[in-house]
C-alpha cells in the first residue's frame, strides 16, 4: 500500500481581533500541527466533539482554507498553496447539509455540469454522457436533472452531492458528517452507497463524524481529535473497544448503547478549554481522571504504543 | 402568480398597488392626453381657482395650467425617483456583494467608507453634493442616489456574507469556478430578491428626497415642472392661494404612501419566512374539529392520549400527521417515542397542549386527558395555566425557545413569575438554583448572560432549566439531546434520571436514538407514518422487536462495539401522509408484505399482556412476547 494523502505538521491559526492594517491581536489555534497518513483505498475516520477542529481540518484538505503551517501531499506530490480548482481534481468534499450544499436557484443538471466543465473542460456531449454514467452509479434517475434542489429529500440531495464529487474524478473524498442530517434508514442507504462506490472506483475516504458508532462501522482506522490535536489514532475495532487515551474512553463511555446502563462518565460540569487562552500542557487535563502535575507541564506527544495504536497521553490505559 | 396572491392578501398593499398603477398609467399617458402646454405662462389668468373654466385644477402664479403641470411633474418626479432608486440599488448592491463576498480587508475598507458616508446627516450630504455639482435635476438625481447607496451596500453586504458562507459556494469553488463566476452565477441570483425588497421599500423616500431638493430650487429648473419645484414655487402664495400648494402636495402624499404600503407588502410577500402561509395570523391554540364522540379517560396515567388525530389542511390536501394515537404516562414514568422524521412525533407532542400552528393544523379527533381533564378543546386560559407550569416542553433547538435579546436569567424569572407570585429577587435566586441543577458552571455569573454568549450545549441546558422552572409534573421533550455532543448528552440524561427519582417527574421523550431510549425509558412507542406501530416495555421491544419496521430500523442503526460492517438499509422512503396507502403503511418497504397487508386497516392489537403491535405477521410468536 502507498499513501494517498500525507499531512505533515499541518496547522491552522485563525487571527482574532483583526485590525484594518497590521498584525491581528491574537490567534486561535483551531488545528495544532498534526501529521497523518491515509493509505490508498483506506477509510480514515475522524471523530471529536463540536469545536475540536474537524471541519477546519477538512477544509484545509480540500484547499478551501490555507493552512498556517505544514504541507499536504497527494500521491507523493506536495500540494500546498494551490487553489481549490487544483485540489478539486484530486480531492473532493461531501458536505454535511445536503440541501444547503446545492444552490437553490440552479437545476441539478447545472450543478452537475460545473465540475465537468470547469475542472475537465468537457464539451456538452461528453458532459451529458458522463452525467448519465455517474447518475447510474449513485442510483439516481436522470429525470431528476431538470429539477431544483428543494424538490429532493435529504437522502436524494446527499446522493446528488456525492455525484457531484464523483464528477470531479477525484480519488480522495472528504466526507464531512455526510449522514448526520439524514434519518437512520436513509443514513444506512447512503453509507452502503459510499461503500459500493469506494470499491467500484477505488476511492480513499476521510470520514468525519461525531457519531462514534457510524465511524466505527465504516472506518479502517480512526483518529480522535481533541482541541485541535490528534489524541489517539488506531484501527477502528480497537480505538473504541480498548481506548488508550482518557478522552477516547470518555467518548466511548458517554455514547448511549442498548444494553448498557446509563453512566455519568463525568460527574462535574466541564467545558472545553478556552481556545483564546489555551491551557499549558495537556489540553484534556481539567477533565482527566488520571491527570498529575506532569500533565500540566508539557504537551504529551503522540506516541505509538504497539505498532497499531498511537496516543498522546503520559498515562495511557 | 402566488406572489401576487400573497401580495393581495395584504389589503393595504393591494390598495397601494392599485393607486400606484393608476398614477403610473396616467404619468405614462401624459403626452397623449389633451393637456395644455405646462410651461406656457399667461399672467392674466394667474391663480385661477380649481374647477374653473378651462383649468380643472386651476392655474399657478404664472397662469400655467396646474392639471397639466401636475401630470408632467408627476411623470418627471416618478422617473427621477425610480432612476435614483435603480442607480442606488445597482451601485449599492455591487459594493455590498463585493464587500460581503471577499470579506477581510476588502470588506473592511469598503464598509468603513460606507460608514463614513452614513455618518453624515442624510439630507445634509445630499445638499453638499448638489452644492458641489451645481443645481439641476440630473445632479439632484445623482445626489439622491449617492446618499442611498450606503443603505443598499449595507443590506446587500449582510445578505451576501450569509450566502458566501453557504456550502454551495464552497462546492462551486471545488468545481473549479473562478470568483467572478461564483459571484455572477451563485451569489447574485440569491440576493436579487433582497435587492427588490430594499428597492420597493425605499423608492418612495427617494421620490420625496428628489422633491425636497427641487423644492429648495436645487433640482428641476424653471420652467420645467416636477412635484417639488411646483411646491416650492407655490410657497409664497400658500396663504392667499393654497390650492397651488395643495395640488402637488397631495400628489406627493398619495405617491409616497401608496409606494410605501406597496413596498411593505412586497417585502412581506417575498420574505421566505412568511411564505408558508404564516401571513395569516395563527390562533393561540390549535383548532379543534372533532366529529366523533370524545373518548373518556381511562387508566392511571397522569397524561394520556386517546385516539388523537391531528391533520394539516393545506389547500386541497389533507396531511394526516397523527392518525389515532394512544399513549399514556404515569407519574415517575419515562415513555419514549421513536421514529424517523416526518413520522408525526413532534406533531403528537405539540397537539397535547394545543401548540400545533393553526392554520393549517387541525385536531380532528380524540382526547388528551391530564388528570382526567380533557385538554383538547379546553379554553385557552386553562391551557395557558398548564403550559410551562404543570406540563412543560423541551425542544430540540434551544434557539427557538430562548429570546435572543433577554438574559437567560430574565427569561427564567419571567417563566417563574408568569405562574407564581414571587418577588424578583426570590425568582432570581430560584433561577440561579435552576441553572446549578442543570450543571451550568458558575451559575451566579452565567445568569446574566445572553443566549448568544453561551455554547449550544449550555443553551440547551438553559432550555431544560426553563422547563423545570415551575416543578412540572410532566415534561414533553422533543429530541432534547440530538444536537448535543455525547459527553453533554450523557450529563443531561443523568439529570433527567435524577429528577424522576427525586420528584416523580413523568417524561415523554421523543428521539430517534435507540441507545437513548434503552438507557432512559421504561416503555417505548414506535411511530411510522403518523401511527403507533409497536408499543411496550423498552427491554422487551429492544430484545425482540415484533414489528418488521422496528426490527429493520434497529438493524440499520450502527451500534458502538460491533466493529466494521455492512448496514442493513431499509429500501425506499416512508409514505407521504397525504397519500397513505390502504392497509399497512409500511407494506411498500416490508419484505413480508402480503395481499392481506394492503386490503384493510390493521389495528393496534395486543401481543402478550404488555405489548401492542400493528402487524398481521409479527417477527416473534405471541408466546415469546408473553414470556
Ligand atoms: N405546518 C405544517 N404544514 C403541513 N404539514 C406539516 C406541518 N408540520 C408538520 N407537517 C407534516 O406532518 C407530518 C409529521 O411531522 P412531525 O410530527 O414533525 O414528524 P417528526 O417529529 O416525527 O419528525 C409530516 O409529514 C410533516 O410533513
Ligand atoms: S496526559 Fe495527563 S491529563 Fe492528558 S490525558 Fe493523559 S493523563 Fe490525562
Ligand atoms: S402488516 Fe404486513 S406489510 Fe405491514 S409490517 Fe406487517 S407484515 Fe409487513
Ligand atoms: Mg420532530
mmCIF file of N, CA, C and O and ligand atoms in Angstrom, chain B residues 312 314 319 321 340-347 360 577, ligand 1:
data_model
loop_
_atom_site.group_PDB
_atom_site.id
_atom_site.type_symbol
_atom_site.label_atom_id
_atom_site.label_comp_id
_atom_site.label_asym_id
_atom_site.label_seq_id
_atom_site.Cartn_x
_atom_site.Cartn_y
_atom_site.Cartn_z
ATOM 1 N N UNK B 312 -53.080 18.391 8.875
ATOM 2 C CA UNK B 312 -52.772 19.700 8.314
ATOM 3 C C UNK B 312 -53.592 19.865 7.056
ATOM 4 O O UNK B 312 -53.520 19.018 6.161
ATOM 5 N N UNK B 314 -53.814 21.857 3.955
ATOM 6 C CA UNK B 314 -53.077 22.811 3.136
ATOM 7 C C UNK B 314 -53.697 22.787 1.748
ATOM 8 O O UNK B 314 -53.646 21.783 1.062
ATOM 9 N N UNK B 319 -53.009 16.337 5.231
ATOM 10 C CA UNK B 319 -51.898 15.540 5.733
ATOM 11 C C UNK B 319 -52.298 14.951 7.073
ATOM 12 O O UNK B 319 -52.525 15.700 8.036
ATOM 13 N N UNK B 321 -51.046 13.854 9.869
ATOM 14 C CA UNK B 321 -49.761 13.795 10.577
ATOM 15 C C UNK B 321 -49.835 12.868 11.779
ATOM 16 O O UNK B 321 -48.877 12.164 12.085
ATOM 17 N N UNK B 340 -38.773 7.923 12.544
ATOM 18 C CA UNK B 340 -37.976 8.772 11.654
ATOM 19 C C UNK B 340 -38.628 10.144 11.513
ATOM 20 O O UNK B 340 -39.775 10.326 11.914
ATOM 21 N N UNK B 341 -37.913 11.091 10.920
ATOM 22 C CA UNK B 341 -38.510 12.419 10.798
ATOM 23 C C UNK B 341 -39.725 12.340 9.887
ATOM 24 O O UNK B 341 -39.734 11.582 8.919
ATOM 25 N N UNK B 342 -40.741 13.105 10.233
ATOM 26 C CA UNK B 342 -41.979 13.070 9.472
ATOM 27 C C UNK B 342 -42.938 11.993 9.932
ATOM 28 O O UNK B 342 -44.033 11.873 9.397
ATOM 29 N N UNK B 343 -42.561 11.207 10.942
ATOM 30 C CA UNK B 343 -43.458 10.138 11.375
ATOM 31 C C UNK B 343 -44.542 10.662 12.313
ATOM 32 O O UNK B 343 -45.428 9.917 12.691
ATOM 33 N N UNK B 344 -44.470 11.922 12.687
ATOM 34 C CA UNK B 344 -45.547 12.508 13.480
ATOM 35 C C UNK B 344 -45.229 12.655 14.948
ATOM 36 O O UNK B 344 -46.094 13.025 15.742
ATOM 37 N N UNK B 345 -43.977 12.457 15.325
ATOM 38 C CA UNK B 345 -43.617 12.541 16.739
ATOM 39 C C UNK B 345 -43.832 13.952 17.266
ATOM 40 O O UNK B 345 -44.480 14.145 18.291
ATOM 41 N N UNK B 346 -43.294 14.931 16.532
ATOM 42 C CA UNK B 346 -43.384 16.307 17.026
ATOM 43 C C UNK B 346 -44.824 16.796 17.037
ATOM 44 O O UNK B 346 -45.241 17.480 17.974
ATOM 45 N N UNK B 347 -45.576 16.474 16.006
ATOM 46 C CA UNK B 347 -46.958 16.960 15.964
ATOM 47 C C UNK B 347 -47.759 16.329 17.093
ATOM 48 O O UNK B 347 -48.592 16.990 17.726
ATOM 49 N N UNK B 360 -52.175 25.718 9.476
ATOM 50 C CA UNK B 360 -53.029 24.716 8.840
ATOM 51 C C UNK B 360 -53.422 23.559 9.757
ATOM 52 O O UNK B 360 -54.156 22.687 9.318
ATOM 53 N N UNK B 577 -47.787 11.574 4.199
ATOM 54 C CA UNK B 577 -49.020 11.323 4.937
ATOM 55 C C UNK B 577 -50.271 11.946 4.323
ATOM 56 O O UNK B 577 -51.339 11.872 4.911
HETATM 57 N N1 LIG C 1 -47.028 23.192 9.284
HETATM 58 C C1 LIG C 1 -47.216 22.042 8.601
HETATM 59 N N2 LIG C 1 -47.924 22.055 7.443
HETATM 60 C C2 LIG C 1 -48.132 20.896 6.760
HETATM 61 N N3 LIG C 1 -47.676 19.687 7.126
HETATM 62 C C3 LIG C 1 -46.946 19.607 8.259
HETATM 63 C C4 LIG C 1 -46.672 20.775 9.056
HETATM 64 N N4 LIG C 1 -45.913 20.390 10.134
HETATM 65 C C5 LIG C 1 -45.739 19.045 10.004
HETATM 66 N N5 LIG C 1 -46.351 18.573 8.890
HETATM 67 C C6 LIG C 1 -46.370 17.185 8.439
HETATM 68 O O1 LIG C 1 -46.772 16.335 9.492
HETATM 69 C C7 LIG C 1 -46.039 15.111 9.463
HETATM 70 C C8 LIG C 1 -45.451 14.782 10.837
HETATM 71 O O2 LIG C 1 -44.416 15.712 11.141
HETATM 72 P P1 LIG C 1 -43.633 15.714 12.518
HETATM 73 O O3 LIG C 1 -44.557 15.494 13.656
HETATM 74 O O4 LIG C 1 -42.825 16.957 12.536
HETATM 75 O O5 LIG C 1 -42.670 14.454 12.412
HETATM 76 P P2 LIG C 1 -41.464 14.036 13.381
HETATM 77 O O6 LIG C 1 -41.492 14.888 14.594
HETATM 78 O O7 LIG C 1 -41.743 12.602 13.692
HETATM 79 O O8 LIG C 1 -40.240 14.207 12.592
HETATM 80 C C9 LIG C 1 -45.013 15.250 8.357
HETATM 81 O O9 LIG C 1 -45.459 14.567 7.198
HETATM 82 C C10 LIG C 1 -44.957 16.723 8.082
HETATM 83 O O10 LIG C 1 -44.659 16.969 6.743
#
